[in-house]
Amino acid sequence: MASGSKEIVVAFGIDVNYAPHLAVVIASVVANAPHARFRFMVIHEGVPAFDRAQVESVAPGQAFEWHEIADSRLLEMESYNHITRASYFRFAIATFAPADAKRVIYLDSDLVVLGNLCELAKVDLRGNMIGAVYDAAVDSEAFGVRWGLTPKRLSYFNSGVLVLDIEMIRNSGGFEPAIKTLKDHRDKFMFGDQCALNVMMWDSWTPIDPTWNVQRRMVMREGTPCYLAPEEMQAGQRPKIIHFTETNKPWAVDGYHPFIWVYYKYLRRTPYWRSVNAKAKTTAVKHVRRYVKTALNFARLKMKAGQ
């Protein structure tokens, strides 16, 4: 939050390809916090004025800041696996955040918010710089051994949802250690900047309620390992953020996820409904089939969908 106000600063890092999905995130944020004041800080590469206006249209009355990335170190980094270069832009949050901001929430643009971010902004970080949720797709102990860190269960976080004590981060020199680590070892990191952040913050971050970052492997097994037990994921609790992690996104032609309908619910509140559906080759029949499949999965998962 910014000092002297109740404004919540929410940061993103995107390129023009993610403008439609950013609009979905923001539409879901404001819908679930109707009385909150937000400052949406978008760190971007080449998003044209037209798309900026389209994104802003989903949150009338809220404040927006658009900061085009200029740090050559970040611009020189290439996409790796399914991680786009824009994911590295979160390292510039300390540079662009309002001078009076004490806290910043960072969100990836492949998620939907179902809870009130006012609650997330107030979580107790217990003296640490970052609050986050464990990553269900990473063996924390193996990661620690690989990088000469103290092996510890549940010590690797997912960087798609972060609560940042921006004052503490600035006072400690920002994310420079993570940037250096990433530049030196980028090809060895499966999850790019997320791995670099974990090396930097190893054993010095605060776990937050897992319902604030419900990842794909928390609700779909698909033959892939999930490194969290049901009780560690708060399984059965209503998700506050659905994070469409990994490569099978809701807007893909073959995209599926038990909560895919939530993405399309908020997409309908944006100017991108037709264009995204056209690229994804979705039809009314396809939407109905997904909805039925989701209803069947909910019975198995025993999870409540947000309305």
PDB file of C-alpha atoms in Angstrom, residues 22 32 38 106 114 116 144 150 157 165 167 175 187 228 233 254 267 282:
ATOM      1  CA  LEU A  22      -3.858  -8.935 -18.099  1.00  0.00           C
ATOM      2  CA  ASN A  32     -13.907  -9.115  -6.070  1.00  0.00           C
ATOM      3  CA  PHE A  38      -5.972   0.149  -6.778  1.00  0.00           C
ATOM      4  CA  TYR A 106       2.896  -8.794  -7.793  1.00  0.00           C
ATOM      5  CA  LEU A 114     -11.480 -14.766  -6.739  1.00  0.00           C
ATOM      6  CA  ASN A 116     -10.401  -9.726  -2.085  1.00  0.00           C
ATOM      7  CA  GLY A 144      18.447 -26.977  -2.305  1.00  0.00           C
ATOM      8  CA  THR A 150      20.284 -26.122   3.068  1.00  0.00           C
ATOM      9  CA  PHE A 157       7.988 -20.740  -3.650  1.00  0.00           C
ATOM     10  CA  ASP A 165       7.714  -5.318   1.420  1.00  0.00           C
ATOM     11  CA  GLU A 167      10.676  -0.600   1.451  1.00  0.00           C
ATOM     12  CA  PHE A 175      16.724  -7.780  -6.736  1.00  0.00           C
ATOM     13  CA  ASP A 187      20.216 -22.205 -18.819  1.00  0.00           C
ATOM     14  CA  LEU A 228       2.485 -30.983  -1.604  1.00  0.00           C
ATOM     15  CA  MET A 233      -2.480 -27.138  -0.192  1.00  0.00           C
ATOM     16  CA  ASP A 254      -6.709 -27.490 -26.529  1.00  0.00           C
ATOM     17  CA  LEU A 267     -12.800 -12.532 -20.214  1.00  0.00           C
ATOM     18  CA  THR A 282     -13.849 -21.966 -28.894  1.00  0.00           C
TER      19      THR A 282
END
